[in-house]
Amino acid sequence: MSARTGLEMTRTLPEEATVRPAPVRPSRWSRLRRSLRSNWQLYLLAAPALIFFLIFNYVPMYGAQIAFKDFIASQGIWGSDWTGFKHFERFFDSFYFWRLLRNTLVLSVYQVILFPLPIILALALNEVKNVFFKRFAQTLTYAPHFVSLVVVVGMLFAFLDPRTGLVNHVIGFVGLGPIQFMQDPDWFRHLYVWSGVWQTLGWSTIIYLAALAGVNPELHQAAEVDGANRLQRIRHVNIPAIMPTVMVLFILDFGSFMSVGFEKVLLMNNSLNSSTSDVIQTFVYETGLLQGQYSYAAAVGLFDSVINIILLVGVNQLARRYSENSLW
């Protein structure tokens, strides 16, 4: 070997020695196994909730295919004949389609308009300095949440009865005749929405009060030094601090936009107010369980769920585009 060749080899050896093979990234399954071993207590804690949603929310999705079949119980899901979009077309062409859709949308929009009420109540309670009054107000507003829907509707019938109801007695004192509140279609939406506000308003403020409790007091102190009054501190400190929470809950509300509350509507519904009280969910109940039209009811329910999914994804994308807060 020549001296020149030996010299070139000695010069190239250190350069080759610095080259290292790229580290092998662990596979997804190995990372999952490692996470399960290190955080098994947390997974065990979450297991009951995951099992619940798996059994009652995901497994039943298997039966959604009956919306595209003429389901016969004796033949089973797989044995029933495939009909495609027959039941969807039947629903869209029916004379009650637009009435059901209109009533559902009006109730849903009505409730969305009142979405800021829990935020306003939380901001107001957060500013109360008297501890006794604050606790009393919280208890007074939280308590209706624990009242059953059946009891709430029963209270509406009792207080608004045209002959024995307290409200009609008060109206009679001022010279007005009795009002058929529960039978009048024009009153149904207002009674439904505002009784729901009375029942859920205080409970809905809990998460906003928790978010307000995490606001750094130094921000308020700095705002006071700058001369900000109470309303200005609410506007420029409190509201921006809870805005991520507000956006997430607002997006989640759109995930059930078309689900206006089947049980309460069913309890308040009667033949006199049906022009405004008939909604998609009560129609699914009547056609599916009472009339036994399982495939038709499944198609209507699937249509309702698809609208909810589209609204959820759409609102989330808008929130992600125009703000920094979104679900994903």
XYZ file of C-alpha atoms in Angstrom:
328
model
C 0.000 0.000 0.000
C 1.392 3.409 -0.957
C 1.922 6.195 1.567
C -0.581 8.377 -0.284
C -3.339 5.755 -0.039
C -2.697 5.237 3.674
C -2.855 8.996 4.240
C -6.236 9.221 2.453
C -7.638 6.410 4.601
C -6.576 8.125 7.797
C -8.214 11.337 6.648
C -11.502 9.660 5.794
C -11.817 7.535 8.935
C -12.821 10.372 11.307
C -15.487 11.586 8.848
C -17.003 8.098 8.578
C -16.892 7.692 12.331
C -19.123 10.771 12.807
C -21.944 9.274 10.725
C -24.602 7.726 12.974
C -27.593 5.674 11.856
C -30.977 7.410 12.258
C -32.738 6.393 15.473
C -35.601 3.965 14.990
C -38.880 5.575 16.020
C -41.068 3.319 18.158
C -44.219 2.133 16.466
C -47.654 3.418 17.436
C -48.504 0.188 19.256
C -45.290 0.255 21.261
C -45.999 3.858 22.298
C -49.526 2.843 23.276
C -48.259 -0.100 25.357
C -45.734 2.153 27.055
C -48.451 4.704 27.824
C -50.731 1.992 29.214
C -47.972 0.698 31.495
C -47.044 4.137 32.830
C -50.588 5.597 33.126
C -52.700 2.517 33.779
C -54.386 4.179 36.790
C -55.749 7.007 34.616
C -56.990 4.578 31.966
C -58.647 2.483 34.663
C -60.379 5.600 35.995
C -61.674 6.485 32.515
C -62.702 2.917 31.664
C -66.310 3.034 33.043
C -67.141 6.156 31.016
C -65.528 4.720 27.888
C -67.417 1.434 28.289
C -70.688 3.309 28.832
C -70.334 5.353 25.637
C -69.148 2.306 23.721
C -72.185 0.228 24.691
C -74.910 2.874 24.529
C -73.600 5.253 21.835
C -71.334 3.389 19.431
C -72.626 -0.185 19.368
C -76.198 0.965 18.503
C -74.793 2.625 15.357
C -74.806 -0.862 13.869
C -78.599 -0.701 13.738
C -78.645 2.573 11.776
C -78.585 0.529 8.581
C -82.272 -0.321 9.021
C -82.934 3.229 7.747
C -81.973 1.871 4.329
C -83.992 -1.341 4.632
C -87.542 -2.558 5.113
C -86.788 -3.918 8.550
C -88.749 -6.943 9.694
C -87.920 -8.122 13.202
C -88.389 -11.822 12.397
C -85.859 -11.583 9.546
C -83.317 -9.534 11.433
C -81.254 -6.625 10.158
C -79.242 -8.604 7.620
C -82.245 -10.566 6.392
C -84.390 -7.500 5.668
C -84.611 -6.182 2.109
C -82.430 -3.242 1.080
C -84.473 -0.228 -0.108
C -81.882 2.553 -0.332
C -83.228 6.057 0.238
C -86.891 5.094 0.026
C -87.734 6.132 3.602
C -85.808 9.400 3.323
C -87.703 10.322 0.163
C -90.969 9.442 1.850
C -90.154 11.780 4.735
C -89.008 14.636 2.501
C -92.140 14.352 0.355
C -94.558 14.166 3.291
C -96.862 17.099 4.054
C -95.634 17.353 7.657
C -91.899 17.545 6.793
C -91.703 21.335 6.668
C -93.798 21.754 9.805
C -91.562 19.396 11.786
C -88.412 21.037 10.457
C -89.702 24.558 11.102
C -90.811 23.798 14.661
C -87.501 22.096 15.471
C -85.415 24.933 14.024
C -87.454 27.674 15.719
C -87.102 26.046 19.148
C -83.386 25.430 18.597
C -82.672 28.985 17.435
C -84.758 30.364 20.321
C -82.564 28.468 22.790
C -79.324 29.508 21.062
C -80.332 33.173 21.288
C -80.538 32.783 25.071
C -77.121 31.092 25.282
C -75.451 34.203 26.858
C -77.774 34.213 29.906
C -75.646 31.802 32.024
C -72.556 33.853 31.138
C -74.239 37.064 32.283
C -75.380 35.410 35.531
C -71.888 34.033 36.187
C -70.308 37.457 35.628
C -72.871 39.034 37.955
C -72.395 36.455 40.717
C -68.643 36.788 40.424
C -68.925 40.488 41.244
C -71.033 39.957 44.385
C -68.944 40.707 47.466
C -71.472 39.677 50.131
C -70.686 35.997 50.716
C -74.079 35.160 52.285
C -76.072 36.744 49.456
C -73.840 35.114 46.853
C -74.356 31.633 48.308
C -78.088 32.245 48.669
C -78.358 33.375 45.037
C -76.342 30.374 43.839
C -78.517 27.931 45.787
C -81.687 29.614 44.541
C -80.609 29.344 40.905
C -79.056 25.852 41.166
C -82.041 24.209 42.888
C -84.393 23.957 39.856
C -81.826 21.783 38.070
C -82.657 18.935 40.449
C -86.385 19.135 39.757
C -87.665 16.409 37.445
C -88.948 17.391 34.009
C -92.248 15.729 34.853
C -92.548 17.919 37.943
C -91.653 21.057 35.973
C -94.337 20.375 33.368
C -96.786 19.528 36.152
C -96.039 22.896 37.750
C -96.719 24.613 34.417
C -100.106 22.921 34.146
C -100.935 23.776 37.762
C -99.891 27.435 37.667
C -101.304 28.130 34.190
C -104.615 26.316 34.500
C -107.365 28.625 33.140
C -109.695 27.948 36.094
C -107.535 27.204 39.129
C -104.084 28.422 38.100
C -102.379 31.164 40.084
C -101.310 33.075 36.971
C -104.846 33.288 35.588
C -106.141 34.393 38.975
C -103.657 37.286 38.934
C -104.663 38.123 35.365
C -108.302 38.102 36.453
C -107.600 40.738 39.118
C -106.614 43.231 36.412
C -109.756 42.552 34.412
C -108.398 40.202 31.773
C -110.016 36.909 30.887
C -108.352 33.528 31.463
C -105.687 32.528 28.946
C -105.323 28.969 27.694
C -101.530 28.928 28.030
C -100.948 25.202 27.633
C -103.419 24.848 24.768
C -102.472 27.949 22.772
C -99.871 27.170 20.041
C -98.497 30.725 20.256
C -97.560 30.246 23.899
C -95.932 26.814 23.581
C -92.483 27.970 22.430
C -92.190 30.672 25.078
C -93.286 28.324 27.868
C -90.968 25.572 26.675
C -87.859 27.734 26.349
C -88.259 29.964 29.408
C -89.184 27.103 31.733
C -85.987 25.438 30.485
C -84.035 28.605 31.243
C -85.466 28.651 34.771
C -84.461 25.025 35.289
C -80.931 25.090 33.829
C -79.716 28.680 34.158
C -78.022 28.360 37.553
C -76.493 24.965 36.820
C -75.029 26.214 33.543
C -73.194 29.011 35.356
C -71.046 26.593 37.371
C -68.440 26.046 34.678
C -68.240 29.775 33.948
C -67.781 30.569 37.643
C -65.009 27.970 37.752
C -63.336 29.678 34.781
C -63.701 33.079 36.456
C -62.129 31.706 39.635
C -58.975 31.032 37.610
C -58.553 34.641 36.514
C -55.303 36.083 37.853
C -56.140 38.768 40.493
C -53.094 40.726 39.383
C -54.879 41.485 36.113
C -57.688 43.176 38.025
C -55.202 45.047 40.195
C -53.362 46.280 37.127
C -56.652 47.360 35.547
C -57.612 49.259 38.708
C -54.255 51.031 38.701
C -54.937 52.047 35.084
C -58.263 53.556 36.184
C -60.645 50.874 34.866
C -64.023 50.710 36.549
C -65.906 47.494 37.306
C -67.661 47.235 33.937
C -64.406 47.835 32.103
C -62.668 45.136 34.133
C -65.481 42.704 33.287
C -65.198 43.566 29.611
C -61.409 43.558 29.266
C -60.365 40.995 31.912
C -63.147 38.561 32.800
C -64.765 38.057 29.411
C -61.481 37.388 27.529
C -60.471 34.969 30.295
C -63.595 32.817 29.940
C -63.910 33.133 26.166
C -62.200 29.742 25.463
C -64.726 28.059 27.746
C -67.584 29.949 26.108
C -66.503 28.918 22.618
C -66.119 25.236 23.505
C -69.562 25.076 25.139
C -71.104 27.003 22.261
C -69.690 24.518 19.757
C -70.896 21.584 21.856
C -74.381 23.087 21.965
C -74.495 22.956 18.179
C -73.754 19.241 18.372
C -77.293 18.829 19.755
C -78.857 21.739 17.886
C -81.700 19.658 16.453
C -82.247 17.771 19.719
C -84.604 20.163 21.453
C -85.549 17.909 24.353
C -87.835 15.033 23.430
C -89.190 14.281 26.919
C -90.355 17.801 27.736
C -91.924 18.389 24.319
C -93.785 15.087 24.620
C -95.116 16.050 28.062
C -96.271 19.489 26.901
C -97.660 18.340 23.561
C -101.398 18.068 23.001
C -103.789 18.131 20.065
C -104.438 21.875 20.426
C -100.824 23.093 20.359
C -99.457 20.434 17.988
C -98.999 22.976 15.182
C -95.986 24.382 17.042
C -95.086 21.517 19.395
C -94.577 18.711 16.870
C -90.819 18.284 16.380
C -88.663 15.674 14.679
C -87.843 13.749 17.851
C -91.460 13.328 18.926
C -92.293 12.228 15.391
C -89.564 9.572 15.577
C -91.064 8.323 18.860
C -94.591 8.165 17.490
C -93.728 6.472 14.191
C -91.094 4.145 15.602
C -92.371 2.970 18.970
C -96.115 3.622 18.752
C -96.715 2.737 15.088
C -93.931 0.185 14.649
C -92.465 1.792 11.500
C -88.898 1.117 12.582
C -87.124 1.741 9.281
C -89.010 4.965 8.623
C -88.330 6.251 12.147
C -84.658 5.288 11.856
C -84.392 7.259 8.598
C -85.910 10.359 10.201
C -83.654 10.027 13.249
C -80.597 9.548 11.043
C -81.499 12.692 9.101
C -81.675 14.578 12.404
C -78.272 13.239 13.507
C -76.608 14.104 10.193
C -77.798 17.712 10.507
C -76.303 17.855 14.018
C -72.959 16.512 12.788
C -72.831 18.989 9.903
C -73.595 21.908 12.223
C -71.027 20.733 14.776
C -68.250 20.429 12.183
C -69.222 23.685 10.485
C -69.341 25.757 13.665
C -66.064 24.236 14.838
C -64.384 25.174 11.552
C -65.711 28.733 11.787
C -64.468 29.025 15.357
C -61.091 27.636 14.340
C -60.841 30.081 11.445
C -61.891 33.266 13.228
C -60.652 32.564 16.755
C -58.025 30.525 18.579
C -60.508 28.200 20.251
C -62.061 25.046 18.819
C -62.718 21.427 19.705
C -60.196 20.093 17.211
